[in-house]
Tab-separated table of C-alpha atoms and ligand atoms in Angstrom:
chain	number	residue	atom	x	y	z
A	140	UNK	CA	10.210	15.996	81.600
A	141	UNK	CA	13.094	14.536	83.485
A	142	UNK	CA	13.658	15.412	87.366
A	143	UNK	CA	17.322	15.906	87.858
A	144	UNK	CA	19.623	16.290	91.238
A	145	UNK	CA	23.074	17.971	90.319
A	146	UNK	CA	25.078	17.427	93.334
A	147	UNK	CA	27.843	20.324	93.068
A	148	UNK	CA	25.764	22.604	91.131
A	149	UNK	CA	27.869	25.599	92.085
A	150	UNK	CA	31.184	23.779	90.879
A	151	UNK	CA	32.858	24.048	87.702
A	152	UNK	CA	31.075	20.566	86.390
A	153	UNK	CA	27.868	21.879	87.884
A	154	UNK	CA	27.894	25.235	85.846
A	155	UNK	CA	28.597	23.342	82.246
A	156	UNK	CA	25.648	21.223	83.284
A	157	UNK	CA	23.345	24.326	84.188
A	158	UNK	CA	24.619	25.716	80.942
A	159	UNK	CA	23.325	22.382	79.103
A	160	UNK	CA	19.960	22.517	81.044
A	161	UNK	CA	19.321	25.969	80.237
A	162	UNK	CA	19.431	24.802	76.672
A	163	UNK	CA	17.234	22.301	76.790
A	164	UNK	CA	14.878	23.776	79.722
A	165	UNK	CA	11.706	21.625	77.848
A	166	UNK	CA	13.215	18.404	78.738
A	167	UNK	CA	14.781	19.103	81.960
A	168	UNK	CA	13.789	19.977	85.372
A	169	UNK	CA	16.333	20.670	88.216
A	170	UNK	CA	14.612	19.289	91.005
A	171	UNK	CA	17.446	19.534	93.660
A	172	UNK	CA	21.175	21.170	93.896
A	173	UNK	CA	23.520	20.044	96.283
A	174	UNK	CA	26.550	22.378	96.970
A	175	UNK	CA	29.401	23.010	99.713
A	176	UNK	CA	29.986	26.463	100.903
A	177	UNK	CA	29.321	29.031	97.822
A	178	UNK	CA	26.175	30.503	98.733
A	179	UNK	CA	26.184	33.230	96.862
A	180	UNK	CA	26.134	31.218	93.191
A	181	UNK	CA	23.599	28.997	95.479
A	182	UNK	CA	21.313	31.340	95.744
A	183	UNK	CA	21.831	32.414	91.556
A	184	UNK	CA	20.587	28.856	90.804
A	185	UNK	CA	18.054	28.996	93.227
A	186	UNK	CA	16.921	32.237	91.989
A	187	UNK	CA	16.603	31.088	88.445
A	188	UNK	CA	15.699	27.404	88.198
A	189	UNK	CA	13.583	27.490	91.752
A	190	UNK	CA	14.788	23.589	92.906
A	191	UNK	CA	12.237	22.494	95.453
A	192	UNK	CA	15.554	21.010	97.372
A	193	UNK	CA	18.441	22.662	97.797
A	194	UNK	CA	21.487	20.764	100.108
A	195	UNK	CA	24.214	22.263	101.544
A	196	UNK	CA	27.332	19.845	102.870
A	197	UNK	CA	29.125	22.501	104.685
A	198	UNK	CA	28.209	24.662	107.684
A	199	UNK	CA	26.404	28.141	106.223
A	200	UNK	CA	25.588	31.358	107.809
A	201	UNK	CA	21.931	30.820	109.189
A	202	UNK	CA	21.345	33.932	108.131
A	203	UNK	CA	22.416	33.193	104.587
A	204	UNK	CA	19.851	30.466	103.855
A	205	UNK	CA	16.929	32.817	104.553
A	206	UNK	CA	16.726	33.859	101.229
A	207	UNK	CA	17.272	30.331	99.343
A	208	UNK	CA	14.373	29.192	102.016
A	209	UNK	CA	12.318	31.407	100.528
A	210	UNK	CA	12.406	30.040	97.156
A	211	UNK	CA	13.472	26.043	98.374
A	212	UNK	CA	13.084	23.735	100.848
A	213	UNK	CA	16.725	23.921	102.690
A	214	UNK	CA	17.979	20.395	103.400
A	215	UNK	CA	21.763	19.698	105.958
A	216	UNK	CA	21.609	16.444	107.061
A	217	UNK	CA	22.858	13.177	105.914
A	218	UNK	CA	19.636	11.649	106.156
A	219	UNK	CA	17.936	14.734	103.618
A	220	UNK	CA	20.557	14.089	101.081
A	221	UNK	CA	19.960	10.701	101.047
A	222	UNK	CA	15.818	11.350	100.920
A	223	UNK	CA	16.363	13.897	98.393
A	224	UNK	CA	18.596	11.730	96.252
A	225	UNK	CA	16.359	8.636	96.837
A	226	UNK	CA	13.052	10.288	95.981
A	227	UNK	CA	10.955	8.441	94.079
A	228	UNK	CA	10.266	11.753	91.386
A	229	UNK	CA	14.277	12.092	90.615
A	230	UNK	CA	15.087	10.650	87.142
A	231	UNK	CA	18.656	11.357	87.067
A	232	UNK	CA	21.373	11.733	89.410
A	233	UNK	CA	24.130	13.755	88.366
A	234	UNK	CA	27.248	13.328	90.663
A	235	UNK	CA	29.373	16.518	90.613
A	236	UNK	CA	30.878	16.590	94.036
A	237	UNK	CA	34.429	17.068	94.055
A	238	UNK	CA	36.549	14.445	95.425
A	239	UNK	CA	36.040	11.665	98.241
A	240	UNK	CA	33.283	13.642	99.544
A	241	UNK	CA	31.291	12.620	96.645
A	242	UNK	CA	31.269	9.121	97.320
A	243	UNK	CA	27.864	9.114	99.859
A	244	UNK	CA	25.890	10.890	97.298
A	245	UNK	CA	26.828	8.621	94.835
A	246	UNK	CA	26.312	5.737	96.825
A	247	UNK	CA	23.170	6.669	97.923
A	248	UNK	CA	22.227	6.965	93.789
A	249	UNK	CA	23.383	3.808	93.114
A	250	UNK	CA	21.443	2.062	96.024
A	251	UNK	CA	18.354	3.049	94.588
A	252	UNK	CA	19.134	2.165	91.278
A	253	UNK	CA	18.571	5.967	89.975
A	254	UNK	CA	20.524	6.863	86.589
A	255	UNK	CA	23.891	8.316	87.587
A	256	UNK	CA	25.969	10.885	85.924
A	257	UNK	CA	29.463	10.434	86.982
A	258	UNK	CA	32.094	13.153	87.209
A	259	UNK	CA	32.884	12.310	90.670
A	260	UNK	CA	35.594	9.862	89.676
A	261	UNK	CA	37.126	10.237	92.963
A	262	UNK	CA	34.022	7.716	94.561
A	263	UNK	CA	34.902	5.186	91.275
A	264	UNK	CA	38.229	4.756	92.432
A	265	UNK	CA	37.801	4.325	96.237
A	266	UNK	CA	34.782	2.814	95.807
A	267	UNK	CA	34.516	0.545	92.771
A	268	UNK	CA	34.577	-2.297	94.290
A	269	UNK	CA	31.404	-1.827	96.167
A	270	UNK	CA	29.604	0.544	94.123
A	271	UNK	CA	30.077	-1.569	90.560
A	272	UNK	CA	28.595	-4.965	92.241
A	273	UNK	CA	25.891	-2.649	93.390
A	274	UNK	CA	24.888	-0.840	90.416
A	275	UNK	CA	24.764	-3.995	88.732
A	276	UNK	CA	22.582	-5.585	91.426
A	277	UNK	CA	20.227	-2.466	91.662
A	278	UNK	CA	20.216	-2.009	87.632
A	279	UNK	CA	21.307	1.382	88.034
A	280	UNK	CA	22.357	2.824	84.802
A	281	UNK	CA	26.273	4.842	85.264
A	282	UNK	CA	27.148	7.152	82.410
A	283	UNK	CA	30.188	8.677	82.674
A	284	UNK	CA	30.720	12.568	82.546
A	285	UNK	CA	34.278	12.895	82.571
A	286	UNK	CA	35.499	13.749	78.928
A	287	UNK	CA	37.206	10.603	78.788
A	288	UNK	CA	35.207	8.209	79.525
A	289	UNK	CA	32.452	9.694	78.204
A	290	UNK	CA	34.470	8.946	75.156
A	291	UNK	CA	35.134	5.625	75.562
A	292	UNK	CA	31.603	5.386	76.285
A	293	UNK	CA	30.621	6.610	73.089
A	294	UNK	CA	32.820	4.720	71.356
A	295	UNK	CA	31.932	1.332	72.370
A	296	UNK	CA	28.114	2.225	71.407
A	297	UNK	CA	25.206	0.357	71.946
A	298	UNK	CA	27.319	-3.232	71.436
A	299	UNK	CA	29.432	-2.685	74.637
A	300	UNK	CA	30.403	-6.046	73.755
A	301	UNK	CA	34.416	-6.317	75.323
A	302	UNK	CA	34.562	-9.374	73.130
A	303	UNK	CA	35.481	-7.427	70.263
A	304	UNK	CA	37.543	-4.505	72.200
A	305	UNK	CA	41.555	-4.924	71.579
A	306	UNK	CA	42.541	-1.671	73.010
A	307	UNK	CA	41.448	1.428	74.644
A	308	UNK	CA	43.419	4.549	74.656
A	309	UNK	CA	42.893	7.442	76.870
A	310	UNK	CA	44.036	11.170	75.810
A	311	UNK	CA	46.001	13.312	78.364
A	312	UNK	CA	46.927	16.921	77.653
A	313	UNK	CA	50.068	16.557	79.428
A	314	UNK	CA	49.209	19.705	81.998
A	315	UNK	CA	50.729	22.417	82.293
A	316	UNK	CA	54.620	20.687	83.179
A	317	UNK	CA	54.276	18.465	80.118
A	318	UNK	CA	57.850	20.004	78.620
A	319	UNK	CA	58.985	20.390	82.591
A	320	UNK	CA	61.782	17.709	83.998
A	321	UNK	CA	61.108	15.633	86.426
A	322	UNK	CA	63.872	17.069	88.620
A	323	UNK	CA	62.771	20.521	88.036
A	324	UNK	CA	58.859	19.540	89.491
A	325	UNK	CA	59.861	20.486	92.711
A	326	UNK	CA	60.561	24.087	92.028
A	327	UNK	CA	57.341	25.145	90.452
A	328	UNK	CA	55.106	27.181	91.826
A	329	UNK	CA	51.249	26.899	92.985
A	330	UNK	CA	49.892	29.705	90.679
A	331	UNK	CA	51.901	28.129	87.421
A	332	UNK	CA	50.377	23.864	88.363
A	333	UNK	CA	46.986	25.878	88.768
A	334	UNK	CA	47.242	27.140	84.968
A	335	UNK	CA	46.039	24.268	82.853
A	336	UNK	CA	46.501	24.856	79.180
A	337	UNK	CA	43.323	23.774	77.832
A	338	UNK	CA	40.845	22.990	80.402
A	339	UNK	CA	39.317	25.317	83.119
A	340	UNK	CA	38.177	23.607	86.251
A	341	UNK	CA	37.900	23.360	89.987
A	342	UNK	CA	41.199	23.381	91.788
A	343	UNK	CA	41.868	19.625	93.129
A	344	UNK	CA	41.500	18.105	89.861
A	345	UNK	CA	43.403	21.029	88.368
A	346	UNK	CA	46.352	19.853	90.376
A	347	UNK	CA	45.488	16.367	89.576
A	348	UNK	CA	46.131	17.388	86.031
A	349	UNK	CA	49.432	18.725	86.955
A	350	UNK	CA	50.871	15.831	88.682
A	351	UNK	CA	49.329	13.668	86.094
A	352	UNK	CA	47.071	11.922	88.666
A	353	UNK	CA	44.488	12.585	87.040
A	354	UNK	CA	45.208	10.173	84.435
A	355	UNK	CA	46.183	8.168	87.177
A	356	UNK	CA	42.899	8.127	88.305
A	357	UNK	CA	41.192	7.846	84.866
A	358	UNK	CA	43.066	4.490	84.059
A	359	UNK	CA	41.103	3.251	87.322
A	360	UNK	CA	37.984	4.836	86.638
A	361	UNK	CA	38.102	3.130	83.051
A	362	UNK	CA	39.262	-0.394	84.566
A	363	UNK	CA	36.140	-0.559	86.662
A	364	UNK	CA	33.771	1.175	84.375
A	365	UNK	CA	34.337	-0.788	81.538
A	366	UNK	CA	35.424	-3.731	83.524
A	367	UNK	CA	38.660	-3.821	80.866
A	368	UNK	CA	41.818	-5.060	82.272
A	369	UNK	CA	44.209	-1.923	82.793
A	370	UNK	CA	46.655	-4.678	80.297
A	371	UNK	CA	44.066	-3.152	77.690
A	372	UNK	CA	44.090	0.362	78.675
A	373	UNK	CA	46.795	2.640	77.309
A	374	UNK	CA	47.802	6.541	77.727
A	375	UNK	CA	48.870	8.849	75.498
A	376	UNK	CA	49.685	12.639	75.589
A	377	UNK	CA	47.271	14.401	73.145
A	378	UNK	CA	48.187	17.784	73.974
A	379	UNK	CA	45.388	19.524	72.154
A	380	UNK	CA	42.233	17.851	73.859
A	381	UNK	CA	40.608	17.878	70.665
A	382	UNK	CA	40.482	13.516	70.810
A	383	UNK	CA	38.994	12.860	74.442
A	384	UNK	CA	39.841	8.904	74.030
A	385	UNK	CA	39.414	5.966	71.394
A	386	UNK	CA	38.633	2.257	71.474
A	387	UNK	CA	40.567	0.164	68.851
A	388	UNK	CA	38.727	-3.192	68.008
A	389	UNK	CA	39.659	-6.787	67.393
A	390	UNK	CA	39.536	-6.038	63.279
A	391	UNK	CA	42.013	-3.232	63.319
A	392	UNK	CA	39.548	-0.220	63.232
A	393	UNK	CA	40.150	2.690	65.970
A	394	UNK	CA	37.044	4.652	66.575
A	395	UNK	CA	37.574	8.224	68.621
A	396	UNK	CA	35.295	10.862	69.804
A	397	UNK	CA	36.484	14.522	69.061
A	398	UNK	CA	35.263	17.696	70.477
A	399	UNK	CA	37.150	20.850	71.361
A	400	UNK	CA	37.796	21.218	75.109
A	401	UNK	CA	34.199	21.684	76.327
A	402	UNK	CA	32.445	20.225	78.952
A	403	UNK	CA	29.200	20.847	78.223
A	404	UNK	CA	29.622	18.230	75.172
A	405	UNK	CA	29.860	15.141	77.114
A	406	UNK	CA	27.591	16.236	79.807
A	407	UNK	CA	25.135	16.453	76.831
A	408	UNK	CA	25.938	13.794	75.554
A	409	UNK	CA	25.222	12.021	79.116
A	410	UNK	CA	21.865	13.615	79.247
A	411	UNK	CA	21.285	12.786	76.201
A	412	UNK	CA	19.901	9.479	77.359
A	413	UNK	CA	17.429	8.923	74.456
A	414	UNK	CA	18.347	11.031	71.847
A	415	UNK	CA	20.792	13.822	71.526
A	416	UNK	CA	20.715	17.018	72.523
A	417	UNK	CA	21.236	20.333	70.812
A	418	UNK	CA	23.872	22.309	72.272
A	419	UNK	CA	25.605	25.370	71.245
A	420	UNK	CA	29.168	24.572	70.181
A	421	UNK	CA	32.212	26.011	68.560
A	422	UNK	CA	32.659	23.502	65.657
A	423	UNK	CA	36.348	21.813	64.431
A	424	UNK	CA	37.573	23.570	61.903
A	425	UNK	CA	39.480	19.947	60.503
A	426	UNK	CA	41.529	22.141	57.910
A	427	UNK	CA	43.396	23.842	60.699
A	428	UNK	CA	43.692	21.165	62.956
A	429	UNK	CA	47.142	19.798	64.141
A	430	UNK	CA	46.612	16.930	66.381
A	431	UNK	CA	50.203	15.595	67.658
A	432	UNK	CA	50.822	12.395	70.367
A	433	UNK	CA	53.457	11.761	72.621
A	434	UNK	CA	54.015	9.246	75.462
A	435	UNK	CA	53.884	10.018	79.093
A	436	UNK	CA	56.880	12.520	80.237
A	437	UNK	CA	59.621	10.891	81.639
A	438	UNK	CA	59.906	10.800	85.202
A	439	UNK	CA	55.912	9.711	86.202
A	440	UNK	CA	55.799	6.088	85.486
A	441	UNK	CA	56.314	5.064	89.242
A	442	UNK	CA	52.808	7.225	89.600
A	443	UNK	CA	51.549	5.205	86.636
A	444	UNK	CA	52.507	1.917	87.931
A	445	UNK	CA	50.780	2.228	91.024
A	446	UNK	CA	47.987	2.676	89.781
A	447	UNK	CA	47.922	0.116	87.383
A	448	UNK	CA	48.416	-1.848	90.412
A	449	UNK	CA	45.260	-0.784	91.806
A	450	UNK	CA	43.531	-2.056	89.012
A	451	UNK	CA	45.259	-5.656	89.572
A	452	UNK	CA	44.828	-5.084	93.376
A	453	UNK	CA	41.505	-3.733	93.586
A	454	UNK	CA	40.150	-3.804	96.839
A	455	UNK	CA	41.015	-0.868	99.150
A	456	UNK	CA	43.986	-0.341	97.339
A	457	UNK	CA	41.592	2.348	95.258
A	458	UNK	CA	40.822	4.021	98.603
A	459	UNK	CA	44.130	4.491	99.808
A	460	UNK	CA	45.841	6.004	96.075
A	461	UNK	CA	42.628	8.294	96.292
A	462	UNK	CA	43.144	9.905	100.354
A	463	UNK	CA	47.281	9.635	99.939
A	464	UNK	CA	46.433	12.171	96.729
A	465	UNK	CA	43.864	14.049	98.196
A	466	UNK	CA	45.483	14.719	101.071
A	467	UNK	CA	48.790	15.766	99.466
A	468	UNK	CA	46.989	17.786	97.121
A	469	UNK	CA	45.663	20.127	99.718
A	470	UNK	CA	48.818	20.250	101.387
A	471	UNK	CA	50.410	21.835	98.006
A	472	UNK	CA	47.291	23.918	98.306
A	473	UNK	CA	47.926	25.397	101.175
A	474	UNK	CA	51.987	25.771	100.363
A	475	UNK	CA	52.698	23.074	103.133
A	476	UNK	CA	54.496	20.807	100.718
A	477	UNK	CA	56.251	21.046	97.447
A	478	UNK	CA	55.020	20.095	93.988
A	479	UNK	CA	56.877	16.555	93.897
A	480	UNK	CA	56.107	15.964	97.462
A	481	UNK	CA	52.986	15.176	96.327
A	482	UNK	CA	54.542	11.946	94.354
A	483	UNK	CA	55.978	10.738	97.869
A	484	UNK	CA	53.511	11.132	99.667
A	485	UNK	CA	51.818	9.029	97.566
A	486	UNK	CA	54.119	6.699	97.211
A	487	UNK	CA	54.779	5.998	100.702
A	488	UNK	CA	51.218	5.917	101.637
A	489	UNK	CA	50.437	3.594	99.011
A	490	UNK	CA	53.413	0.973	100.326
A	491	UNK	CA	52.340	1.636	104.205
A	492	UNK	CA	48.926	-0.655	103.781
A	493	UNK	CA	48.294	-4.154	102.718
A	494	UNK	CA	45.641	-4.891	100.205
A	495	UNK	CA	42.291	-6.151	101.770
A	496	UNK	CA	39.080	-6.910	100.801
A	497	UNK	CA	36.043	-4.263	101.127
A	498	UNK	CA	32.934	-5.823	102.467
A	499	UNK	CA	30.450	-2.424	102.770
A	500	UNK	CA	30.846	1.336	102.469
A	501	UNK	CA	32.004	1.705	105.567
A	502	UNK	CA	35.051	-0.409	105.114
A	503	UNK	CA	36.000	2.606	102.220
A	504	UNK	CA	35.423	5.157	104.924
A	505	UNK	CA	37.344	3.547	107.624
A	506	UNK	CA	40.470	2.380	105.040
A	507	UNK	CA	40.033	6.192	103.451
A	508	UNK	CA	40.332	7.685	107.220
A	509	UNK	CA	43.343	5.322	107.791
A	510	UNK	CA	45.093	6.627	104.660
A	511	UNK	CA	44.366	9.899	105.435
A	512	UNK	CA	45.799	9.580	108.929
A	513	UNK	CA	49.092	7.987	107.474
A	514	UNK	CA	49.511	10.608	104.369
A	515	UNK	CA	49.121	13.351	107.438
A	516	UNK	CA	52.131	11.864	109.598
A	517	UNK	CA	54.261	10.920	105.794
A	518	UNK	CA	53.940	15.035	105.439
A	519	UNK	CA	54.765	15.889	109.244
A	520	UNK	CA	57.588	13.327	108.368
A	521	UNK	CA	59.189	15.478	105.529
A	522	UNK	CA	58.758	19.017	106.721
B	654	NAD	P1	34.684	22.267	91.889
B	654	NAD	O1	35.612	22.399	93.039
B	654	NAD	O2	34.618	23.355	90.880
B	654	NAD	O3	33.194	22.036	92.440
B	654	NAD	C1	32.899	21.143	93.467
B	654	NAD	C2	31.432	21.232	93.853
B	654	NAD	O4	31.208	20.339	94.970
B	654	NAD	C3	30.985	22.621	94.341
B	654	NAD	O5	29.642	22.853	93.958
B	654	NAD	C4	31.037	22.480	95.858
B	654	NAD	O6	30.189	23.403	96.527
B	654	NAD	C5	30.526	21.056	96.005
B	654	NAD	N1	30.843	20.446	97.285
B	654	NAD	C6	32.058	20.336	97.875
B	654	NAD	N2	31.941	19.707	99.065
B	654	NAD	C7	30.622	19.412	99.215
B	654	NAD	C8	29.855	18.764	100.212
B	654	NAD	N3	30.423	18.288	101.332
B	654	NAD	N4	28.515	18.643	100.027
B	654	NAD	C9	27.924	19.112	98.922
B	654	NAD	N5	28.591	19.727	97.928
B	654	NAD	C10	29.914	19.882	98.092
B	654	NAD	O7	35.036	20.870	91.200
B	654	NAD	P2	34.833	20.436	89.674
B	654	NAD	O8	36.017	20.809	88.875
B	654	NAD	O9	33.469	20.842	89.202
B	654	NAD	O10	34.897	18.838	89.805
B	654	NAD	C11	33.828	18.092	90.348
B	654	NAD	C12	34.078	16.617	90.089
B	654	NAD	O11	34.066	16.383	88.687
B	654	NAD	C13	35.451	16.128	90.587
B	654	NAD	O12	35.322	14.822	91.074
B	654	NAD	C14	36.307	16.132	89.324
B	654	NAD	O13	37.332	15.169	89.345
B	654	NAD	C15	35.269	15.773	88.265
B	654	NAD	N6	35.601	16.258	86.915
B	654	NAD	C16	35.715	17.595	86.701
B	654	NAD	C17	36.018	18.059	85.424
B	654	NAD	C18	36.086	19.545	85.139
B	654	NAD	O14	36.246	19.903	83.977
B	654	NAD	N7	35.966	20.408	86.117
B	654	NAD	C19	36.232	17.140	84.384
B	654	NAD	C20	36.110	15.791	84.647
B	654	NAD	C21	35.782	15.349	85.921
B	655	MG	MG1	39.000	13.697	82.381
């Protein structure tokens, strides 16, 4: 029986991994949740798999945690998370937080060399340079959630010898303005970049996938992951999401990992430390299969060559890609800015800072504060 902290258990992430518990409730025990405001699917979880810990990040009605005390022990500060995380009964981390605010949790994982489930990708990218070192130093084992690099992760196998590695390609769907012109990004609409075609998910990395970022994102995450040079790392548009990624070797052969759009499958897969697990699925049918491949739209490379530079640059330039985005992202969230704002902001961000070195975790959080500071007054700038 392994003990098991899902940090965003009441995200989308979080559900596909309750869904993959509840299937294998032998082998699994959810020993603490961690979750933002949504206290009502908070207190579903609670209700059914009892955690002895739950955590909540964001203020709650007092009166609200009543009933989830009654059933856990309630945990709000800093210090809790990092006790709960650290405990010496958790097996398995998984890291489900969405965005920057993910990276303490994971962090805290990593320092005490637990086995990590990434999804957070967000605290990869800012953080990479500080939390690789550390994993490495603490021997904590990262297995990577997102469909992706779960992939790539899957493909390399047990050799994970880069020796032999020639290429790794990463699958995009292309979001929901794949067919869209550049030119014409700026007139779409909140509702229409919030309707993914094949993946349902939380709302900031729904936007991501919109914009492309995302991948943006995902080249980064893979870079440090994988420690491949981003040289090595290619993208194509797989608009199906029935590949999630491949890794071509030195000898010509290109291994991929294929799945229908499903989270649960590489969240399995992750769990599936030892062996496999069974999961309900909806199996390929090969016969009617049409898998088609494109390159990136036109119009997004400047997006894609930043952060390609990140991956050369490494360093805080990670932190600063990560805030610029975040904090544009929310801006289109809340109709302050347009669509292809987001780009600029970005951009201009991105070319405000010079690249330094990051010594500890609180370097990220004072370079990621900076960057938020600057994308803030980049915004006021253009509106
Ligand atoms: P989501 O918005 O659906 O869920 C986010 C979760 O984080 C919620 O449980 C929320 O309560 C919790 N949370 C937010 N702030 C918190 C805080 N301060 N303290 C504690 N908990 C807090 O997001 P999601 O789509 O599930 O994505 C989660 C992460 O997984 C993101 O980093 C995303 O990039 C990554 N990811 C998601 C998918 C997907 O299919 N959804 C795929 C790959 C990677
Ligand atoms: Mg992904």
């Amino acid at each position: 029986m392994k003990n098991i902290v899902l940090l965003g258990a009441t995200g989308s992430i979080g559900e596909s991994c309750l869904n993959v518990l509840r299937q294998n409730i032998s082998n699994f025990n959810l020993f603490g949740i961690a979750f933002g405001s949504n206290i009502s699917q908070a207190k579903r979880i609670s209700q059914e798999f009892q955690p002895e810990h739950i955590f909540t990040g964001k203020t709650v009605n007092p009166d609200d945690l009543i009933e989830l005390q009654s059933v856990s022990n309630v945990l709000t500060s800093e210090e809790d998370l990092k006790q709960l995380i650290q405990n010496s009964q958790v097996d398995i981390v998984i890291s489900a937080i969405s965005g920057f605010e993910g990276l303490l949790a994971s962090y805290f994982a990593i320092e005490s060399g637990k086995t990590i489930l990434v999804a957070n990708k967000e605290s990869i990218v800012a953080a990479g340079d500080i939390l690789m070192p550390l994993a490495k130093n603490k021997n904590a084992l990262i297995i990577p959630i997102d469909s992706e690099h779960n992939a790539i992760h899957q493909c390399l196998g047990n050799k994970k010898n880069l020796k032999e590695v020639s290429k790794v390609v990463i699958t995009a769907s292309g979001g929901p303005f794949r067919e869209t012109p550049f030119n014409e990004l700026k007139n779409v609409s909140l509702q229409d970049a919030l309707n993914h075609p094949t993946w349902s998910m939380g709302s900031k990395i729904t936007i991501d996938s919109a914009t492309l970022v995302n991948k943006c994102l995902e080249l980064i995450e893979a870079n440090y992951l994988f420690d491949i040079p981003e040289s090595q790392i290619d993208i194509v548009v797989h608009p199906q999401s029935i590949i999630h990624s491949m890794v071509t070797y030195i000898d010509g052969s290109t291994i991929a990992q294929l799945s229908n759009p499903n989270m649960e499958v590489p969240i399995a897969n992750a769990l599936g430390i030892e062996a496999r697990l069974p999961i309900q699925f909806e199996e390929l049918n090969f016969s009617e299969l049409n898998l088609s491949f494109e390159p990136i739209p036109v119009g997004r490379e400047r997006i894609f060559e930043i952060a390609r530079e990140v991956c050369n640059l490494k360093g805080n330039s990670g932190v600063i890609m990560n805030a610029a985005n975040e904090v544009a992202v929310n801006a289109f969230l809340n109709k302050k800015i347009l669509f292809s704002e987001i780009y600029d902001v970005i951009e201009r961000t991105f070319a405000h800072f010079q690249c330094s070195k990051l010594s500890t975790i609180e370097d990220v959080f004072d370079y990621d504060k900076q960057a938020r500071i600057h994308a803030e007054k980049v915004i006021k700038s253009v509106h």
